[in-house]
Tab-separated table of C-alpha atoms and ligand atoms in Angstrom:
chain	number	residue	atom	x	y	z
R	1	UNK	CA	5.385	29.977	0.975
R	2	UNK	CA	7.277	32.587	-0.079
R	3	UNK	CA	6.151	35.015	-2.553
R	4	UNK	CA	8.057	35.702	-5.558
R	5	UNK	CA	8.664	38.434	-7.983
R	6	UNK	CA	9.615	37.293	-11.319
R	7	UNK	CA	11.529	39.948	-13.484
R	8	UNK	CA	12.378	39.445	-16.936
R	9	UNK	CA	15.154	41.646	-18.432
R	10	UNK	CA	16.063	42.222	-14.765
R	11	UNK	CA	19.475	42.177	-15.447
R	12	UNK	CA	19.703	45.706	-15.842
R	13	UNK	CA	18.174	48.738	-16.566
R	14	UNK	CA	14.528	49.180	-14.951
R	15	UNK	CA	14.180	45.505	-14.317
R	16	UNK	CA	16.959	45.320	-11.711
R	17	UNK	CA	15.791	48.724	-10.178
R	18	UNK	CA	12.799	47.270	-9.700
R	19	UNK	CA	14.211	44.121	-7.874
R	20	UNK	CA	15.689	46.588	-5.471
R	21	UNK	CA	12.513	47.493	-4.838
R	22	UNK	CA	10.390	44.635	-4.751
R	23	UNK	CA	13.284	42.478	-3.066
R	24	UNK	CA	12.117	44.353	-0.105
R	25	UNK	CA	8.938	41.605	0.503
R	26	UNK	CA	9.682	39.588	-2.488
R	27	UNK	CA	11.886	35.986	-3.310
R	28	UNK	CA	13.007	38.033	-6.813
R	29	UNK	CA	13.810	35.323	-9.663
R	30	UNK	CA	15.542	37.510	-12.516
R	31	UNK	CA	15.517	36.491	-16.368
R	32	UNK	CA	17.564	37.353	-19.499
R	33	UNK	CA	19.735	35.669	-21.434
R	34	UNK	CA	22.797	36.507	-20.689
R	35	UNK	CA	23.817	34.888	-17.505
R	36	UNK	CA	27.124	36.744	-16.613
R	37	UNK	CA	24.890	39.704	-17.180
R	38	UNK	CA	22.231	38.272	-14.595
R	39	UNK	CA	24.971	36.639	-11.802
R	40	UNK	CA	26.158	40.469	-11.659
R	41	UNK	CA	22.539	41.665	-10.949
R	42	UNK	CA	22.062	38.822	-8.312
R	43	UNK	CA	25.444	39.766	-6.771
R	44	UNK	CA	23.987	43.373	-6.577
R	45	UNK	CA	20.956	42.534	-4.782
R	46	UNK	CA	22.353	40.101	-2.372
R	47	UNK	CA	24.600	42.685	-1.181
R	48	UNK	CA	21.877	44.115	0.430
R	49	UNK	CA	20.166	41.092	1.847
R	50	UNK	CA	17.625	40.666	-0.731
R	51	UNK	CA	16.667	36.943	-1.661
R	52	UNK	CA	17.107	36.408	-5.065
R	53	UNK	CA	17.911	33.821	-8.089
R	54	UNK	CA	19.209	34.225	-11.690
R	55	UNK	CA	17.505	32.306	-14.516
R	56	UNK	CA	18.567	32.400	-18.363
R	57	UNK	CA	15.868	32.650	-20.403
R	58	UNK	CA	14.752	34.108	-23.546
R	59	UNK	CA	11.058	35.089	-23.983
R	60	UNK	CA	10.737	34.940	-27.511
R	61	UNK	CA	10.774	31.442	-26.996
R	62	UNK	CA	8.131	29.446	-25.452
R	63	UNK	CA	10.027	26.324	-24.334
R	64	UNK	CA	12.208	28.762	-22.418
R	65	UNK	CA	9.320	30.612	-20.607
R	66	UNK	CA	7.821	27.381	-19.800
R	67	UNK	CA	11.114	26.295	-18.071
R	68	UNK	CA	11.120	29.784	-16.575
R	69	UNK	CA	7.628	29.220	-14.949
R	70	UNK	CA	8.154	25.830	-13.940
R	71	UNK	CA	11.210	27.058	-11.780
R	72	UNK	CA	9.170	30.226	-10.546
R	73	UNK	CA	6.406	28.039	-9.382
R	74	UNK	CA	8.624	25.645	-7.738
R	75	UNK	CA	10.411	28.532	-5.268
R	76	UNK	CA	6.890	29.614	-3.865
R	77	UNK	CA	3.726	31.743	-5.084
R	78	UNK	CA	4.510	33.597	-7.873
R	79	UNK	CA	2.631	37.152	-6.849
R	80	UNK	CA	4.020	39.157	-9.405
R	81	UNK	CA	5.634	39.169	-12.589
R	82	UNK	CA	7.399	42.755	-13.768
R	83	UNK	CA	8.315	41.819	-17.833
R	84	UNK	CA	10.803	44.059	-18.778
R	85	UNK	CA	12.748	42.106	-21.237
R	86	UNK	CA	12.684	43.777	-24.264
R	87	UNK	CA	14.696	45.270	-27.744
R	88	UNK	CA	14.973	48.680	-29.143
R	89	UNK	CA	15.978	49.624	-32.538
R	90	UNK	CA	19.706	49.563	-32.017
R	91	UNK	CA	19.641	46.130	-30.580
R	92	UNK	CA	18.312	44.048	-33.462
R	93	UNK	CA	16.444	44.097	-36.857
R	94	UNK	CA	12.559	44.306	-37.149
R	95	UNK	CA	11.969	40.143	-36.796
R	96	UNK	CA	13.938	40.018	-33.783
R	97	UNK	CA	12.007	43.385	-32.155
R	98	UNK	CA	9.141	41.544	-32.926
R	99	UNK	CA	9.761	38.413	-31.716
R	100	UNK	CA	11.471	39.995	-28.563
R	101	UNK	CA	8.674	42.538	-27.621
R	102	UNK	CA	5.344	41.099	-28.846
R	103	UNK	CA	5.700	37.137	-29.050
R	104	UNK	CA	7.864	37.438	-25.967
R	105	UNK	CA	5.026	39.427	-24.292
R	106	UNK	CA	2.100	36.614	-25.484
R	107	UNK	CA	4.243	33.635	-23.944
R	108	UNK	CA	5.259	35.134	-20.879
R	109	UNK	CA	1.518	36.256	-20.261
R	110	UNK	CA	0.159	33.268	-21.440
R	111	UNK	CA	2.053	31.034	-19.405
R	112	UNK	CA	2.122	32.768	-16.253
R	113	UNK	CA	-1.367	33.243	-16.514
R	114	UNK	CA	-1.619	29.477	-16.089
R	115	UNK	CA	0.624	29.449	-12.387
R	116	UNK	CA	-0.374	32.762	-11.169
R	117	UNK	CA	-4.023	33.401	-8.866
R	118	UNK	CA	-5.956	35.058	-6.933
R	119	UNK	CA	-4.044	38.667	-5.488
R	120	UNK	CA	-1.297	38.436	-8.159
R	121	UNK	CA	-0.204	41.182	-10.951
R	122	UNK	CA	1.395	40.965	-14.399
R	123	UNK	CA	3.370	44.316	-15.451
R	124	UNK	CA	4.230	44.717	-19.436
R	125	UNK	CA	6.225	46.938	-20.641
R	126	UNK	CA	5.228	49.406	-23.460
R	127	UNK	CA	7.356	52.431	-24.637
R	128	UNK	CA	6.431	55.889	-25.898
R	129	UNK	CA	6.759	55.002	-29.437
R	130	UNK	CA	3.693	53.190	-29.061
R	131	UNK	CA	1.874	56.762	-29.037
R	132	UNK	CA	5.093	58.618	-30.868
R	133	UNK	CA	5.022	56.562	-34.153
R	134	UNK	CA	1.998	57.590	-36.510
R	135	UNK	CA	-1.279	55.826	-35.456
R	136	UNK	CA	-2.506	55.416	-38.975
R	137	UNK	CA	0.472	53.099	-39.141
R	138	UNK	CA	-0.513	50.632	-36.775
R	139	UNK	CA	-1.612	47.707	-37.973
R	140	UNK	CA	-4.369	46.986	-35.483
R	141	UNK	CA	-6.503	44.793	-37.588
R	142	UNK	CA	-3.671	42.114	-37.162
R	143	UNK	CA	-3.231	42.027	-33.676
R	144	UNK	CA	-6.160	39.961	-33.283
R	145	UNK	CA	-4.506	36.888	-34.467
R	146	UNK	CA	-2.162	36.728	-31.758
R	147	UNK	CA	-4.994	35.674	-29.624
R	148	UNK	CA	-5.202	32.568	-31.795
R	149	UNK	CA	-2.440	31.735	-34.293
R	150	UNK	CA	0.601	33.602	-33.235
R	151	UNK	CA	2.305	32.349	-36.148
R	152	UNK	CA	-0.002	33.793	-38.348
R	153	UNK	CA	0.284	36.971	-36.301
R	154	UNK	CA	4.239	37.522	-36.684
R	155	UNK	CA	3.787	35.964	-40.461
R	156	UNK	CA	1.093	39.283	-41.226
R	157	UNK	CA	2.924	42.050	-39.327
R	158	UNK	CA	6.359	41.043	-40.463
R	159	UNK	CA	4.999	41.297	-44.112
R	160	UNK	CA	3.344	45.127	-43.184
R	161	UNK	CA	6.218	46.201	-42.173
R	162	UNK	CA	8.373	44.774	-44.956
R	163	UNK	CA	6.638	47.714	-46.986
R	164	UNK	CA	8.190	50.105	-45.137
R	165	UNK	CA	11.468	51.808	-46.326
R	166	UNK	CA	14.471	49.380	-44.997
R	167	UNK	CA	16.208	52.228	-43.014
R	168	UNK	CA	12.653	52.231	-41.287
R	169	UNK	CA	11.595	49.007	-40.641
R	170	UNK	CA	13.591	48.369	-36.878
R	171	UNK	CA	11.898	51.579	-35.650
R	172	UNK	CA	8.582	50.713	-37.427
R	173	UNK	CA	8.770	47.452	-35.694
R	174	UNK	CA	9.422	48.633	-32.118
R	175	UNK	CA	6.322	51.030	-32.310
R	176	UNK	CA	4.259	48.483	-33.419
R	177	UNK	CA	5.584	45.972	-31.204
R	178	UNK	CA	4.917	48.398	-28.258
R	179	UNK	CA	1.612	49.425	-29.048
R	180	UNK	CA	0.597	45.757	-29.519
R	181	UNK	CA	1.715	45.147	-25.464
R	182	UNK	CA	-0.601	48.187	-24.442
R	183	UNK	CA	-3.515	46.474	-26.899
R	184	UNK	CA	-2.414	42.921	-25.359
R	185	UNK	CA	-2.775	43.830	-21.906
R	186	UNK	CA	-6.188	45.333	-22.438
R	187	UNK	CA	-7.580	42.183	-24.196
R	188	UNK	CA	-6.235	40.065	-21.504
R	189	UNK	CA	-7.649	41.981	-18.291
R	190	UNK	CA	-11.410	39.717	-18.603
R	191	UNK	CA	-9.339	36.778	-18.928
R	192	UNK	CA	-6.688	37.361	-16.130
R	193	UNK	CA	-9.694	38.703	-13.953
R	194	UNK	CA	-11.443	35.327	-13.835
R	195	UNK	CA	-8.338	34.265	-11.950
R	196	UNK	CA	-8.233	37.272	-9.513
R	197	UNK	CA	-4.829	38.168	-11.663
R	198	UNK	CA	-4.423	41.871	-12.290
R	199	UNK	CA	-2.643	42.660	-15.514
R	200	UNK	CA	-1.068	46.335	-16.546
R	201	UNK	CA	1.145	48.141	-18.438
R	202	UNK	CA	3.558	50.745	-17.888
R	203	UNK	CA	5.105	53.245	-21.283
R	204	UNK	CA	8.247	54.462	-20.221
R	205	UNK	CA	9.875	57.291	-21.900
R	206	UNK	CA	13.626	57.872	-21.857
R	207	UNK	CA	15.558	56.446	-19.039
R	208	UNK	CA	18.698	56.278	-18.561
R	209	UNK	CA	19.287	52.821	-18.358
R	210	UNK	CA	21.832	50.538	-20.805
R	211	UNK	CA	19.069	50.558	-24.020
R	212	UNK	CA	18.325	54.392	-23.655
R	213	UNK	CA	22.122	55.319	-23.839
R	214	UNK	CA	22.051	53.172	-26.909
R	215	UNK	CA	19.187	55.238	-27.812
R	216	UNK	CA	19.943	58.559	-26.683
R	217	UNK	CA	20.852	60.130	-30.165
R	218	UNK	CA	17.383	59.794	-31.071
R	219	UNK	CA	15.831	59.769	-27.725
R	220	UNK	CA	17.805	63.786	-27.365
R	221	UNK	CA	15.397	65.076	-29.897
R	222	UNK	CA	11.988	63.995	-27.761
R	223	UNK	CA	13.560	65.928	-24.417
R	224	UNK	CA	12.689	69.911	-25.592
R	225	UNK	CA	8.555	68.632	-26.039
R	226	UNK	CA	8.756	66.995	-22.711
R	227	UNK	CA	7.794	68.610	-19.580
R	228	UNK	CA	9.803	67.449	-17.293
R	229	UNK	CA	13.190	68.115	-19.850
R	230	UNK	CA	15.684	64.987	-18.847
R	231	UNK	CA	15.822	61.589	-18.791
R	232	UNK	CA	14.481	59.619	-16.523
R	233	UNK	CA	15.928	58.012	-13.817
R	234	UNK	CA	15.256	53.797	-13.848
R	235	UNK	CA	14.488	54.310	-9.933
R	236	UNK	CA	11.348	56.528	-11.049
R	237	UNK	CA	10.188	53.826	-13.156
R	238	UNK	CA	10.776	50.916	-10.880
R	239	UNK	CA	8.398	52.679	-7.819
R	240	UNK	CA	5.576	53.206	-10.111
R	241	UNK	CA	6.033	49.282	-11.495
R	242	UNK	CA	6.288	48.259	-7.736
R	243	UNK	CA	3.224	50.338	-6.375
R	244	UNK	CA	1.339	48.957	-9.542
R	245	UNK	CA	2.721	44.964	-8.791
R	246	UNK	CA	1.403	45.851	-5.105
R	247	UNK	CA	-1.803	44.453	-3.349
R	248	UNK	CA	-2.589	48.384	-2.837
R	249	UNK	CA	-3.865	49.353	-6.267
R	250	UNK	CA	-6.632	46.532	-5.943
R	251	UNK	CA	-8.653	47.811	-8.677
R	252	UNK	CA	-6.411	48.975	-11.052
R	253	UNK	CA	-6.335	46.573	-14.492
R	254	UNK	CA	-6.562	46.811	-18.065
R	255	UNK	CA	-4.723	50.072	-17.538
R	256	UNK	CA	-1.546	51.531	-19.465
R	257	UNK	CA	0.200	54.194	-17.164
R	258	UNK	CA	2.499	56.914	-19.067
R	259	UNK	CA	5.520	57.888	-16.963
R	260	UNK	CA	7.919	59.876	-19.626
R	261	UNK	CA	7.874	63.504	-18.361
R	262	UNK	CA	5.251	64.785	-20.375
R	263	UNK	CA	6.098	63.916	-23.532
R	264	UNK	CA	2.920	62.037	-24.840
R	265	UNK	CA	1.250	64.921	-23.237
R	266	UNK	CA	2.586	67.330	-25.263
R	267	UNK	CA	0.786	65.829	-28.863
R	268	UNK	CA	3.812	65.855	-30.747
R	269	UNK	CA	5.020	63.472	-33.073
R	270	UNK	CA	8.915	63.823	-33.354
R	271	UNK	CA	8.745	60.709	-35.697
R	272	UNK	CA	6.600	62.587	-38.516
R	273	UNK	CA	9.400	63.802	-39.869
R	274	UNK	CA	11.251	60.737	-40.660
R	275	UNK	CA	8.448	58.081	-41.561
N	1	NAP	N1	15.104	53.294	-21.615
N	1	NAP	C1	14.381	53.483	-21.788
N	1	NAP	O1	14.307	54.622	-22.766
N	1	NAP	C2	13.520	52.974	-22.450
N	1	NAP	C3	12.173	53.724	-23.370
N	1	NAP	C4	10.897	52.920	-23.808
N	1	NAP	C5	10.506	51.691	-23.283
N	1	NAP	N2	11.748	50.970	-22.521
N	1	NAP	C6	11.251	49.948	-22.203
N	1	NAP	O2	11.273	49.179	-20.540
N	1	NAP	C7	12.077	47.648	-20.655
N	1	NAP	C8	13.242	47.815	-19.802
N	1	NAP	O3	14.146	48.735	-20.735
N	1	NAP	P1	15.753	49.020	-20.436
N	1	NAP	O4	15.330	50.720	-20.458
N	1	NAP	O5	15.623	48.868	-18.272
N	1	NAP	O6	16.734	48.750	-21.183
N	1	NAP	P2	17.876	47.715	-20.540
N	1	NAP	O7	18.645	47.440	-19.653
N	1	NAP	O8	17.877	47.245	-22.162
N	1	NAP	O9	17.288	45.943	-20.186
N	1	NAP	C9	16.776	45.174	-21.308
N	1	NAP	C10	16.849	43.913	-20.814
N	1	NAP	O10	16.318	42.813	-21.434
N	1	NAP	C11	16.696	41.868	-21.638
N	1	NAP	N3	16.222	41.266	-22.603
N	1	NAP	C12	16.186	41.605	-24.278
N	1	NAP	N4	15.890	40.403	-25.009
N	1	NAP	C13	15.337	39.619	-24.138
N	1	NAP	C14	14.777	38.469	-24.568
N	1	NAP	N5	14.501	37.785	-25.422
N	1	NAP	N6	14.718	37.086	-23.380
N	1	NAP	C15	14.681	37.955	-22.423
N	1	NAP	N7	15.325	38.965	-21.941
N	1	NAP	C16	15.896	39.811	-23.006
N	1	NAP	C17	18.218	42.177	-21.494
N	1	NAP	O11	18.961	41.162	-21.245
N	1	NAP	P3	19.797	40.328	-22.144
N	1	NAP	O12	20.206	40.810	-23.184
N	1	NAP	O13	21.048	39.731	-21.700
N	1	NAP	O14	18.968	39.199	-22.620
N	1	NAP	C18	17.985	43.456	-20.719
N	1	NAP	O15	18.391	42.705	-19.238
N	1	NAP	C19	12.249	47.397	-22.306
N	1	NAP	O16	11.017	46.470	-22.470
N	1	NAP	C20	12.381	48.650	-23.517
N	1	NAP	O17	11.531	48.713	-24.347
N	1	NAP	C21	12.996	51.699	-22.309
């Protein structure tokens, strides 16, 4: 049976960079909403001799994720899931961001839990906004609803976000959604461990990807606080993702790994001036 690696958001940026590495010993399934983007990524990988297929899917739709999982299970043993799909503040309003990032992660992790098993790994992707958004804003007490009633979770979280100034709602939604991804990853570790699945999150700082370029005006503000004063290259985080998803770190689960050129470590909170 083939070892399969599913990469959401695999048509561009970090996901595509991870596919180049994971493709050396996995059959790659690239998922995203835009078929044309996925097709050009598939061509790029096949030109390198990587076995890959595209599957158009929207992670915020449970039905769409179920179809993706069914397709992936039919291709072989799903050994790795790298969940890069995400929306930043320039890509949608607060609701769309919360649905793409928080609900998308719950959908992906819950559905793939059913078809993955011993020796496999789920890797979620957060953001340093999870750490840089002032922590007193994070409605952590609401996160638990995602485990039992996802509609209630979304309703309560959106009610909370609407209390913020309108101009900041998308930014706040992004920070909360990515803080939730870290919380959820840790929360799921024990359940996943019962099936021999490891689950981790990786937290990127600023990277040279289509999303990173869209956010570059705001992101450039952070650079001066980082230990490494430049944007990260997608292949630098892709190497970390591929290592985490491989069988080598077999004891690593329920953890968040920050890859941000030392920005969070600086202790600086660049958002405090605008909130
Ligand atoms: N670049 C940075 O500086 C940075 C910093 C912190 C965190 N991150 C996180 O890193 C991850 C990867 O982002 P990237 O930088 O590689 O940006 P990117 O190239 O824009 O990748 C994001 C991908 O997600 C897909 N996507 C968005 N919404 C989706 C949905 N609902 N269902 C399925 N696919 C969806 C997009 O494809 P479609 O639009 O075709 O669906 C796109 O391929 C994201 O989770 C992002 O939040 C990035």
